[in-house]
Amino acid sequence: MEARFLFPHHYKLIGWIIAIPSLVLGLFIMLGNFELDWLTVKLPFHYYFTDTFTFGSSKVNTDEEVSVLNLTDEVASVGTIIGLLFVAFSRVKIEDEYVSKIRLESLQWAIYLNFGLLILATIFIHGSAFFNVIVYNMFTPLLFFIIRFHYILFIKPSFEASKQLKA
């Protein structure tokens, strides 16, 4: 059975090259409010979908307003998502029915685990801290999938082989 909708095998390396720096950048942003100055842009109009609010009278001319945005968090998010997608959904060297089965089971397991943790977080975490949960929740399904898929496919067989050698 041919696996459809998978990236070529070499995309896995490209994915790691994109995902690791993006994840590190994202952690710096979340933990230290880090911004790269060269990713700051001035828009020649007022951007309404930002977290800063404009106070003043309704007579302010919006044509003269500008918005200053820093795109560091967007670059980190998009880079992390693209990198993790490449890692998660790149072919392995020998893509057979066993790998397809492990891929499907790992994806199902990752979704169950992710939404189980999200339900717990919804019950126990409140206020602005819940926003962090939602941000992390964008990436955890892919991370859980990658961890389980690679564990079952590559790491677990070596543990089983070493147990059989000792017995």
PDB file of C-alpha atoms in Angstrom:
ATOM      1  CA  MET A   1       0.000   0.000   0.000  1.00  0.00           C
ATOM      2  CA  GLU A   2       1.440   3.351  -1.023  1.00  0.00           C
ATOM      3  CA  ALA A   3       1.525   6.025   1.664  1.00  0.00           C
ATOM      4  CA  ARG A   4      -0.046   9.164   0.265  1.00  0.00           C
ATOM      5  CA  PHE A   5       0.302  12.711   1.479  1.00  0.00           C
ATOM      6  CA  LEU A   6       3.774  12.171   2.955  1.00  0.00           C
ATOM      7  CA  PHE A   7       6.776  14.379   2.303  1.00  0.00           C
ATOM      8  CA  PRO A   8       9.957  12.866   0.842  1.00  0.00           C
ATOM      9  CA  HIS A   9      12.398  11.388   3.354  1.00  0.00           C
ATOM     10  CA  HIS A  10      14.919  14.267   3.137  1.00  0.00           C
ATOM     11  CA  TYR A  11      12.263  16.689   4.459  1.00  0.00           C
ATOM     12  CA  LYS A  12      12.776  15.176   7.918  1.00  0.00           C
ATOM     13  CA  LEU A  13      16.237  16.751   8.164  1.00  0.00           C
ATOM     14  CA  ILE A  14      14.907  20.049   6.811  1.00  0.00           C
ATOM     15  CA  GLY A  15      12.143  19.855   9.403  1.00  0.00           C
ATOM     16  CA  TRP A  16      14.596  19.403  12.270  1.00  0.00           C
ATOM     17  CA  ILE A  17      16.706  22.294  10.957  1.00  0.00           C
ATOM     18  CA  ILE A  18      13.618  24.537  10.971  1.00  0.00           C
ATOM     19  CA  ALA A  19      11.883  23.193  14.104  1.00  0.00           C
ATOM     20  CA  ILE A  20      14.706  23.242  16.656  1.00  0.00           C
ATOM     21  CA  PRO A  21      15.703  26.924  16.277  1.00  0.00           C
ATOM     22  CA  SER A  22      12.023  27.891  16.046  1.00  0.00           C
ATOM     23  CA  LEU A  23      11.206  26.000  19.251  1.00  0.00           C
ATOM     24  CA  VAL A  24      14.138  27.619  21.048  1.00  0.00           C
ATOM     25  CA  LEU A  25      13.069  31.050  19.794  1.00  0.00           C
ATOM     26  CA  GLY A  26       9.508  30.350  20.921  1.00  0.00           C
ATOM     27  CA  LEU A  27      10.699  29.392  24.411  1.00  0.00           C
ATOM     28  CA  PHE A  28      12.727  32.618  24.651  1.00  0.00           C
ATOM     29  CA  ILE A  29       9.616  34.561  23.634  1.00  0.00           C
ATOM     30  CA  MET A  30       7.336  32.778  26.141  1.00  0.00           C
ATOM     31  CA  LEU A  31       9.768  32.844  29.054  1.00  0.00           C
ATOM     32  CA  GLY A  32      11.599  36.105  28.510  1.00  0.00           C
ATOM     33  CA  ASN A  33       9.467  38.312  26.275  1.00  0.00           C
ATOM     34  CA  PHE A  34      12.263  38.197  23.683  1.00  0.00           C
ATOM     35  CA  GLU A  35      11.960  40.109  20.385  1.00  0.00           C
ATOM     36  CA  LEU A  36      14.244  40.428  17.375  1.00  0.00           C
ATOM     37  CA  ASP A  37      14.477  44.097  16.412  1.00  0.00           C
ATOM     38  CA  TRP A  38      14.905  43.402  12.702  1.00  0.00           C
ATOM     39  CA  LEU A  39      11.465  41.738  12.672  1.00  0.00           C
ATOM     40  CA  THR A  40       9.747  44.983  13.717  1.00  0.00           C
ATOM     41  CA  VAL A  41       7.604  46.509  10.999  1.00  0.00           C
ATOM     42  CA  LYS A  42       5.647  49.736  10.793  1.00  0.00           C
ATOM     43  CA  LEU A  43       2.331  49.447   9.056  1.00  0.00           C
ATOM     44  CA  PRO A  44       1.003  52.574   7.341  1.00  0.00           C
ATOM     45  CA  PHE A  45      -2.427  51.949   8.857  1.00  0.00           C
ATOM     46  CA  HIS A  46      -3.929  51.100  12.214  1.00  0.00           C
ATOM     47  CA  TYR A  47      -3.872  47.342  12.738  1.00  0.00           C
ATOM     48  CA  TYR A  48      -6.858  46.329  14.866  1.00  0.00           C
ATOM     49  CA  PHE A  49      -5.880  42.713  15.571  1.00  0.00           C
ATOM     50  CA  THR A  50      -3.097  43.459  18.015  1.00  0.00           C
ATOM     51  CA  ASP A  51      -2.894  43.280  21.788  1.00  0.00           C
ATOM     52  CA  THR A  52      -2.347  47.019  22.211  1.00  0.00           C
ATOM     53  CA  PHE A  53      -5.301  49.322  22.597  1.00  0.00           C
ATOM     54  CA  THR A  54      -5.701  52.887  21.367  1.00  0.00           C
ATOM     55  CA  PHE A  55      -7.457  55.254  23.722  1.00  0.00           C
ATOM     56  CA  GLY A  56      -8.783  58.607  22.654  1.00  0.00           C
ATOM     57  CA  SER A  57     -11.729  60.308  21.102  1.00  0.00           C
ATOM     58  CA  SER A  58     -13.642  58.845  18.221  1.00  0.00           C
ATOM     59  CA  LYS A  59     -12.633  61.884  16.145  1.00  0.00           C
ATOM     60  CA  VAL A  60      -9.090  60.575  15.655  1.00  0.00           C
ATOM     61  CA  ASN A  61      -8.214  60.329  11.988  1.00  0.00           C
ATOM     62  CA  THR A  62      -7.314  56.654  11.419  1.00  0.00           C
ATOM     63  CA  ASP A  63      -5.491  57.510   8.189  1.00  0.00           C
ATOM     64  CA  GLU A  64      -2.690  59.127  10.222  1.00  0.00           C
ATOM     65  CA  GLU A  65      -2.307  56.252  12.674  1.00  0.00           C
ATOM     66  CA  VAL A  66       0.428  53.668  12.300  1.00  0.00           C
ATOM     67  CA  SER A  67       0.914  50.335  13.960  1.00  0.00           C
ATOM     68  CA  VAL A  68       4.254  48.931  15.000  1.00  0.00           C
ATOM     69  CA  LEU A  69       4.369  45.150  15.074  1.00  0.00           C
ATOM     70  CA  ASN A  70       7.127  42.755  15.979  1.00  0.00           C
ATOM     71  CA  LEU A  71       6.829  39.486  14.068  1.00  0.00           C
ATOM     72  CA  THR A  72       9.224  37.399  16.196  1.00  0.00           C
ATOM     73  CA  ASP A  73       6.472  35.281  17.714  1.00  0.00           C
ATOM     74  CA  GLU A  74       4.870  34.718  14.311  1.00  0.00           C
ATOM     75  CA  VAL A  75       8.185  33.552  12.839  1.00  0.00           C
ATOM     76  CA  ALA A  76       8.710  31.182  15.788  1.00  0.00           C
ATOM     77  CA  SER A  77       5.183  29.769  15.541  1.00  0.00           C
ATOM     78  CA  VAL A  78       5.153  29.276  11.786  1.00  0.00           C
ATOM     79  CA  GLY A  79       8.681  27.847  11.808  1.00  0.00           C
ATOM     80  CA  THR A  80       7.799  25.409  14.576  1.00  0.00           C
ATOM     81  CA  ILE A  81       4.629  24.249  12.863  1.00  0.00           C
ATOM     82  CA  ILE A  82       6.267  23.804   9.447  1.00  0.00           C
ATOM     83  CA  GLY A  83       9.321  22.097  10.925  1.00  0.00           C
ATOM     84  CA  LEU A  84       7.279  19.698  13.053  1.00  0.00           C
ATOM     85  CA  LEU A  85       4.985  18.889  10.116  1.00  0.00           C
ATOM     86  CA  PHE A  86       8.032  18.030   7.983  1.00  0.00           C
ATOM     87  CA  VAL A  87       9.469  15.832  10.749  1.00  0.00           C
ATOM     88  CA  ALA A  88       6.176  14.128  11.533  1.00  0.00           C
ATOM     89  CA  PHE A  89       4.996  13.454   8.019  1.00  0.00           C
ATOM     90  CA  SER A  90       8.156  12.638   6.094  1.00  0.00           C
ATOM     91  CA  ARG A  91       8.567   9.137   4.779  1.00  0.00           C
ATOM     92  CA  VAL A  92      10.909   6.755   6.524  1.00  0.00           C
ATOM     93  CA  LYS A  93      13.442   4.973   4.325  1.00  0.00           C
ATOM     94  CA  ILE A  94      11.308   1.832   4.100  1.00  0.00           C
ATOM     95  CA  GLU A  95       7.672   2.874   4.172  1.00  0.00           C
ATOM     96  CA  ASP A  96       5.606  -0.310   4.489  1.00  0.00           C
ATOM     97  CA  GLU A  97       2.291  -1.349   6.053  1.00  0.00           C
ATOM     98  CA  TYR A  98       3.858  -1.761   9.496  1.00  0.00           C
ATOM     99  CA  VAL A  99       5.107   1.838   9.405  1.00  0.00           C
ATOM    100  CA  SER A 100       1.685   3.030   8.214  1.00  0.00           C
ATOM    101  CA  LYS A 101       0.049   1.168  11.107  1.00  0.00           C
ATOM    102  CA  ILE A 102       2.475   2.675  13.636  1.00  0.00           C
ATOM    103  CA  ARG A 103       1.969   6.130  12.077  1.00  0.00           C
ATOM    104  CA  LEU A 104      -1.821   5.860  12.404  1.00  0.00           C
ATOM    105  CA  GLU A 105      -1.706   4.481  15.958  1.00  0.00           C
ATOM    106  CA  SER A 106       0.762   7.173  17.016  1.00  0.00           C
ATOM    107  CA  LEU A 107      -1.403   9.918  15.568  1.00  0.00           C
ATOM    108  CA  GLN A 108      -4.479   8.556  17.337  1.00  0.00           C
ATOM    109  CA  TRP A 109      -2.558   8.183  20.604  1.00  0.00           C
ATOM    110  CA  ALA A 110      -1.194  11.737  20.309  1.00  0.00           C
ATOM    111  CA  ILE A 111      -4.673  13.197  19.769  1.00  0.00           C
ATOM    112  CA  TYR A 112      -6.131  11.290  22.732  1.00  0.00           C
ATOM    113  CA  LEU A 113      -3.269  12.352  25.002  1.00  0.00           C
ATOM    114  CA  ASN A 114      -3.361  15.950  23.805  1.00  0.00           C
ATOM    115  CA  PHE A 115      -7.075  16.417  24.347  1.00  0.00           C
ATOM    116  CA  GLY A 116      -6.990  14.540  27.655  1.00  0.00           C
ATOM    117  CA  LEU A 117      -4.369  17.006  28.880  1.00  0.00           C
ATOM    118  CA  LEU A 118      -6.376  19.896  27.433  1.00  0.00           C
ATOM    119  CA  ILE A 119      -9.466  18.775  29.369  1.00  0.00           C
ATOM    120  CA  LEU A 120      -7.430  18.629  32.581  1.00  0.00           C
ATOM    121  CA  ALA A 121      -5.941  22.050  31.879  1.00  0.00           C
ATOM    122  CA  THR A 122      -9.404  23.474  31.209  1.00  0.00           C
ATOM    123  CA  ILE A 123     -10.585  22.195  34.576  1.00  0.00           C
ATOM    124  CA  PHE A 124      -7.561  23.168  36.660  1.00  0.00           C
ATOM    125  CA  ILE A 125      -5.956  26.197  34.963  1.00  0.00           C
ATOM    126  CA  HIS A 126      -7.787  29.517  34.808  1.00  0.00           C
ATOM    127  CA  GLY A 127      -7.263  33.139  33.874  1.00  0.00           C
ATOM    128  CA  SER A 128      -4.415  34.383  31.772  1.00  0.00           C
ATOM    129  CA  ALA A 129      -2.346  31.247  32.504  1.00  0.00           C
ATOM    130  CA  PHE A 130      -4.822  29.336  30.351  1.00  0.00           C
ATOM    131  CA  PHE A 131      -3.651  31.394  27.368  1.00  0.00           C
ATOM    132  CA  ASN A 132      -0.222  29.729  27.700  1.00  0.00           C
ATOM    133  CA  VAL A 133      -1.929  26.331  27.701  1.00  0.00           C
ATOM    134  CA  ILE A 134      -3.656  27.176  24.432  1.00  0.00           C
ATOM    135  CA  VAL A 135      -0.402  28.406  22.874  1.00  0.00           C
ATOM    136  CA  TYR A 136       1.446  25.221  23.843  1.00  0.00           C
ATOM    137  CA  ASN A 137      -1.543  23.190  22.679  1.00  0.00           C
ATOM    138  CA  MET A 138      -0.867  24.289  19.085  1.00  0.00           C
ATOM    139  CA  PHE A 139       2.343  22.261  19.079  1.00  0.00           C
ATOM    140  CA  THR A 140       1.788  19.360  21.472  1.00  0.00           C
ATOM    141  CA  PRO A 141      -0.158  17.052  19.118  1.00  0.00           C
ATOM    142  CA  LEU A 142       2.742  17.063  16.652  1.00  0.00           C
ATOM    143  CA  LEU A 143       5.309  16.669  19.441  1.00  0.00           C
ATOM    144  CA  PHE A 144       3.428  13.748  21.040  1.00  0.00           C
ATOM    145  CA  PHE A 145       3.073  12.100  17.631  1.00  0.00           C
ATOM    146  CA  ILE A 146       6.761  12.499  16.763  1.00  0.00           C
ATOM    147  CA  ILE A 147       7.896  11.170  20.144  1.00  0.00           C
ATOM    148  CA  ARG A 148       5.660   8.105  20.099  1.00  0.00           C
ATOM    149  CA  PHE A 149       6.166   7.302  16.405  1.00  0.00           C
ATOM    150  CA  HIS A 150       9.946   7.414  16.657  1.00  0.00           C
ATOM    151  CA  TYR A 151       9.933   5.565  19.973  1.00  0.00           C
ATOM    152  CA  ILE A 152       7.838   2.667  18.644  1.00  0.00           C
ATOM    153  CA  LEU A 153       9.617   2.527  15.299  1.00  0.00           C
ATOM    154  CA  PHE A 154      13.259   3.036  16.255  1.00  0.00           C
ATOM    155  CA  ILE A 155      13.919   2.936  20.013  1.00  0.00           C
ATOM    156  CA  LYS A 156      11.622   0.186  21.312  1.00  0.00           C
ATOM    157  CA  PRO A 157      12.990  -2.492  18.915  1.00  0.00           C
ATOM    158  CA  SER A 158      16.535  -1.870  20.157  1.00  0.00           C
ATOM    159  CA  PHE A 159      15.390  -2.292  23.780  1.00  0.00           C
ATOM    160  CA  GLU A 160      13.634  -5.544  22.899  1.00  0.00           C
ATOM    161  CA  ALA A 161      16.694  -6.806  21.019  1.00  0.00           C
ATOM    162  CA  SER A 162      18.967  -6.078  23.980  1.00  0.00           C
ATOM    163  CA  LYS A 163      16.545  -7.938  26.317  1.00  0.00           C
ATOM    164  CA  GLN A 164      16.604 -10.977  24.039  1.00  0.00           C
ATOM    165  CA  LEU A 165      20.411 -10.944  23.973  1.00  0.00           C
ATOM    166  CA  LYS A 166      20.552 -10.930  27.789  1.00  0.00           C
ATOM    167  CA  ALA A 167      18.045 -13.792  28.113  1.00  0.00           C
TER     168      ALA A 167
END
